[in-house]
Amino acid sequence: PICHAGAVNTIEDINERYNVNENDTALGLSQLYFDLSVYDIFGLLSAGGCLVYPEKERYMDASYWHELDLFPSIASKNNSVRCISLGGATEASIWSIYYEYTGMSEDWKSIPYGKPLANQTFYVFNDDMEILPVMAEGELYIGGDGLALGYLNNPDETHRSFVLDEKSGKRFYKTGDMGRYMPDGNIEFLGRKDTQVKMLGYRIELGEIDNVISGLENVEQSVTLVIKHSGDSGKLYSYVQSADSELSENALRLALKKKLPKYMIP
């Protein structure tokens, strides 16, 4: 569960930091069960702004956003447009870290993850929860006012993911993400520590898909990967070894639809 104070801390910070007010409009692209929708609704409406939801069937279609003609073109506002990257975890109330992008640097491999938002902390720790030096790779931990109370009715997972640093007495969320401090103090994101991936906003454990596929009749083993092609964010692919040479892709899909949500079907 997330307490109201945690979500309000993030909402007030973003609104104050970027002067969100009654003159602003946002396009709501997050489903109502996704944590980003909390800011879409309460962030904009609490500031007197306007929230516009696109048609459900085309809400992820960028060409449709353009057709809506809600905003001036970026080219016409090139002197005032600001590009902000926001990140974090649901377990820490919507967003915890930000970076204002102003252009690429030749030595970057990716756009920096950034620095923590107000009343939140973002650390790169080693396995003993000690802060690592610049450019040393470690796991990312989130602390501060946004932390969730834990996972509802799941004390084991709560204990694994929300940890107490005995040295400082502070509580942190152990993200499973890897990163490192850059010389300017920003954090660079380096991917996952495990096989978890994120696609279209959903967290997916690849091992869960493999366990389901391997449990189907006549399937000996499987491995699931994310493969990216030019211009897309990647798709799930599963490679299956079967004792039945007649086992078809359609049969596998039908069986998986009974056991997995749509976004997890490769």
PDB file of C-alpha atoms in Angstrom, residues 42-150:
ATOM      1  CA  PHE A  42      -4.405  14.498  -9.189  1.00  0.00           C
ATOM      2  CA  GLY A  43      -1.384  16.425 -10.454  1.00  0.00           C
ATOM      3  CA  LEU A  44      -3.169  18.263 -13.250  1.00  0.00           C
ATOM      4  CA  LEU A  45      -6.592  18.615 -11.682  1.00  0.00           C
ATOM      5  CA  SER A  46      -5.271  19.771  -8.314  1.00  0.00           C
ATOM      6  CA  ALA A  47      -3.469  22.585 -10.138  1.00  0.00           C
ATOM      7  CA  GLY A  48      -6.579  23.528 -12.114  1.00  0.00           C
ATOM      8  CA  GLY A  49      -5.177  22.171 -15.359  1.00  0.00           C
ATOM      9  CA  CYS A  50      -6.884  20.112 -18.055  1.00  0.00           C
ATOM     10  CA  LEU A  51      -6.557  16.344 -18.515  1.00  0.00           C
ATOM     11  CA  VAL A  52      -7.488  14.866 -21.902  1.00  0.00           C
ATOM     12  CA  TYR A  53      -7.952  11.130 -22.466  1.00  0.00           C
ATOM     13  CA  PRO A  54      -7.623   9.796 -26.028  1.00  0.00           C
ATOM     14  CA  GLU A  55      -9.880   7.126 -27.505  1.00  0.00           C
ATOM     15  CA  LYS A  56      -9.175   3.802 -25.824  1.00  0.00           C
ATOM     16  CA  GLU A  57      -8.587   1.932 -29.089  1.00  0.00           C
ATOM     17  CA  ARG A  58      -5.825   4.320 -30.214  1.00  0.00           C
ATOM     18  CA  TYR A  59      -4.378   5.658 -26.988  1.00  0.00           C
ATOM     19  CA  MET A  60      -0.883   4.287 -27.748  1.00  0.00           C
ATOM     20  CA  ASP A  61      -0.889   5.518 -31.365  1.00  0.00           C
ATOM     21  CA  ALA A  62       1.420   8.543 -31.653  1.00  0.00           C
ATOM     22  CA  SER A  63      -0.096   9.565 -35.000  1.00  0.00           C
ATOM     23  CA  TYR A  64      -3.466   9.874 -33.246  1.00  0.00           C
ATOM     24  CA  TRP A  65      -1.970  12.172 -30.599  1.00  0.00           C
ATOM     25  CA  HIS A  66      -0.888  14.428 -33.457  1.00  0.00           C
ATOM     26  CA  GLU A  67      -4.394  14.345 -34.964  1.00  0.00           C
ATOM     27  CA  LEU A  68      -5.878  15.553 -31.680  1.00  0.00           C
ATOM     28  CA  ASP A  69      -4.053  18.878 -32.216  1.00  0.00           C
ATOM     29  CA  LEU A  70      -4.105  19.638 -28.488  1.00  0.00           C
ATOM     30  CA  PHE A  71      -0.695  21.225 -28.251  1.00  0.00           C
ATOM     31  CA  PRO A  72       1.394  23.700 -30.357  1.00  0.00           C
ATOM     32  CA  SER A  73       4.116  21.964 -32.374  1.00  0.00           C
ATOM     33  CA  ILE A  74       7.422  21.539 -30.575  1.00  0.00           C
ATOM     34  CA  ALA A  75       9.178  23.302 -33.435  1.00  0.00           C
ATOM     35  CA  SER A  76       7.148  26.449 -32.823  1.00  0.00           C
ATOM     36  CA  LYS A  77       8.127  26.470 -29.156  1.00  0.00           C
ATOM     37  CA  ASN A  78      11.760  25.482 -29.483  1.00  0.00           C
ATOM     38  CA  ASN A  79      12.877  28.338 -27.248  1.00  0.00           C
ATOM     39  CA  SER A  80      10.734  27.258 -24.292  1.00  0.00           C
ATOM     40  CA  VAL A  81      10.250  23.488 -24.558  1.00  0.00           C
ATOM     41  CA  ARG A  82      11.865  21.456 -21.776  1.00  0.00           C
ATOM     42  CA  CYS A  83      12.390  17.703 -22.014  1.00  0.00           C
ATOM     43  CA  ILE A  84      12.266  15.999 -18.604  1.00  0.00           C
ATOM     44  CA  SER A  85      12.942  12.330 -17.910  1.00  0.00           C
ATOM     45  CA  LEU A  86      11.229  10.923 -14.802  1.00  0.00           C
ATOM     46  CA  GLY A  87      11.836   7.511 -13.291  1.00  0.00           C
ATOM     47  CA  GLY A  88      11.520   5.410 -10.176  1.00  0.00           C
ATOM     48  CA  ALA A  89       9.266   2.619  -8.963  1.00  0.00           C
ATOM     49  CA  THR A  90       5.638   2.163  -7.992  1.00  0.00           C
ATOM     50  CA  GLU A  91       6.929   1.163  -4.554  1.00  0.00           C
ATOM     51  CA  ALA A  92       8.151   4.731  -4.056  1.00  0.00           C
ATOM     52  CA  SER A  93       5.092   6.718  -5.205  1.00  0.00           C
ATOM     53  CA  ILE A  94       5.126   7.338  -8.958  1.00  0.00           C
ATOM     54  CA  TRP A  95       8.530   9.016  -9.530  1.00  0.00           C
ATOM     55  CA  SER A  96      11.676   9.400  -7.437  1.00  0.00           C
ATOM     56  CA  ILE A  97      14.345  10.616  -9.870  1.00  0.00           C
ATOM     57  CA  TYR A  98      14.516  13.160 -12.700  1.00  0.00           C
ATOM     58  CA  TYR A  99      16.832  14.479 -15.386  1.00  0.00           C
ATOM     59  CA  GLU A 100      16.397  17.481 -17.672  1.00  0.00           C
ATOM     60  CA  TYR A 101      17.679  16.575 -21.118  1.00  0.00           C
ATOM     61  CA  THR A 102      19.419  19.377 -23.012  1.00  0.00           C
ATOM     62  CA  GLY A 103      21.502  17.363 -25.482  1.00  0.00           C
ATOM     63  CA  MET A 104      23.675  14.278 -25.818  1.00  0.00           C
ATOM     64  CA  SER A 105      27.266  14.014 -24.652  1.00  0.00           C
ATOM     65  CA  GLU A 106      29.745  12.022 -26.739  1.00  0.00           C
ATOM     66  CA  ASP A 107      30.790   9.818 -23.817  1.00  0.00           C
ATOM     67  CA  TRP A 108      27.232   8.787 -22.857  1.00  0.00           C
ATOM     68  CA  LYS A 109      25.847   5.345 -23.576  1.00  0.00           C
ATOM     69  CA  SER A 110      22.382   6.468 -22.499  1.00  0.00           C
ATOM     70  CA  ILE A 111      20.574   9.539 -21.162  1.00  0.00           C
ATOM     71  CA  PRO A 112      21.310   9.812 -17.408  1.00  0.00           C
ATOM     72  CA  TYR A 113      18.713   8.567 -14.929  1.00  0.00           C
ATOM     73  CA  GLY A 114      19.314  11.730 -12.914  1.00  0.00           C
ATOM     74  CA  LYS A 115      19.083  12.894  -9.295  1.00  0.00           C
ATOM     75  CA  PRO A 116      16.413  12.315  -6.628  1.00  0.00           C
ATOM     76  CA  LEU A 117      13.275  14.403  -6.360  1.00  0.00           C
ATOM     77  CA  ALA A 118      12.370  16.393  -3.231  1.00  0.00           C
ATOM     78  CA  ASN A 119      12.263  14.484   0.066  1.00  0.00           C
ATOM     79  CA  GLN A 120      13.445  11.310  -1.673  1.00  0.00           C
ATOM     80  CA  THR A 121      16.807   9.573  -1.869  1.00  0.00           C
ATOM     81  CA  PHE A 122      18.423   7.439  -4.560  1.00  0.00           C
ATOM     82  CA  TYR A 123      21.602   5.524  -3.725  1.00  0.00           C
ATOM     83  CA  VAL A 124      24.017   3.179  -5.473  1.00  0.00           C
ATOM     84  CA  PHE A 125      24.897   0.539  -2.864  1.00  0.00           C
ATOM     85  CA  ASN A 126      27.080  -2.553  -2.766  1.00  0.00           C
ATOM     86  CA  ASP A 127      25.833  -5.813  -1.208  1.00  0.00           C
ATOM     87  CA  ASP A 128      26.546  -4.435   2.280  1.00  0.00           C
ATOM     88  CA  MET A 129      24.440  -1.314   1.594  1.00  0.00           C
ATOM     89  CA  GLU A 130      27.515   0.908   1.444  1.00  0.00           C
ATOM     90  CA  ILE A 131      27.594   3.869  -0.949  1.00  0.00           C
ATOM     91  CA  LEU A 132      29.805   3.134  -3.944  1.00  0.00           C
ATOM     92  CA  PRO A 133      32.319   5.566  -5.458  1.00  0.00           C
ATOM     93  CA  VAL A 134      31.858   7.288  -8.811  1.00  0.00           C
ATOM     94  CA  MET A 135      31.577   4.892 -11.803  1.00  0.00           C
ATOM     95  CA  ALA A 136      31.420   1.760  -9.617  1.00  0.00           C
ATOM     96  CA  GLU A 137      28.421  -0.414 -10.496  1.00  0.00           C
ATOM     97  CA  GLY A 138      25.932  -1.343  -7.795  1.00  0.00           C
ATOM     98  CA  GLU A 139      22.257  -1.793  -7.013  1.00  0.00           C
ATOM     99  CA  LEU A 140      19.882   1.169  -6.830  1.00  0.00           C
ATOM    100  CA  TYR A 141      17.991   1.771  -3.572  1.00  0.00           C
ATOM    101  CA  ILE A 142      15.205   4.320  -3.059  1.00  0.00           C
ATOM    102  CA  GLY A 143      14.438   5.987   0.263  1.00  0.00           C
ATOM    103  CA  GLY A 144      12.493   8.928   1.620  1.00  0.00           C
ATOM    104  CA  ASP A 145       8.911  10.095   1.936  1.00  0.00           C
ATOM    105  CA  GLY A 146       7.550   8.183  -1.046  1.00  0.00           C
ATOM    106  CA  LEU A 147       8.199   4.650   0.211  1.00  0.00           C
ATOM    107  CA  ALA A 148       5.273   2.247   0.235  1.00  0.00           C
ATOM    108  CA  LEU A 149       4.242   0.491   3.428  1.00  0.00           C
ATOM    109  CA  GLY A 150       4.941  -2.853   1.748  1.00  0.00           C
TER     110      GLY A 150
END
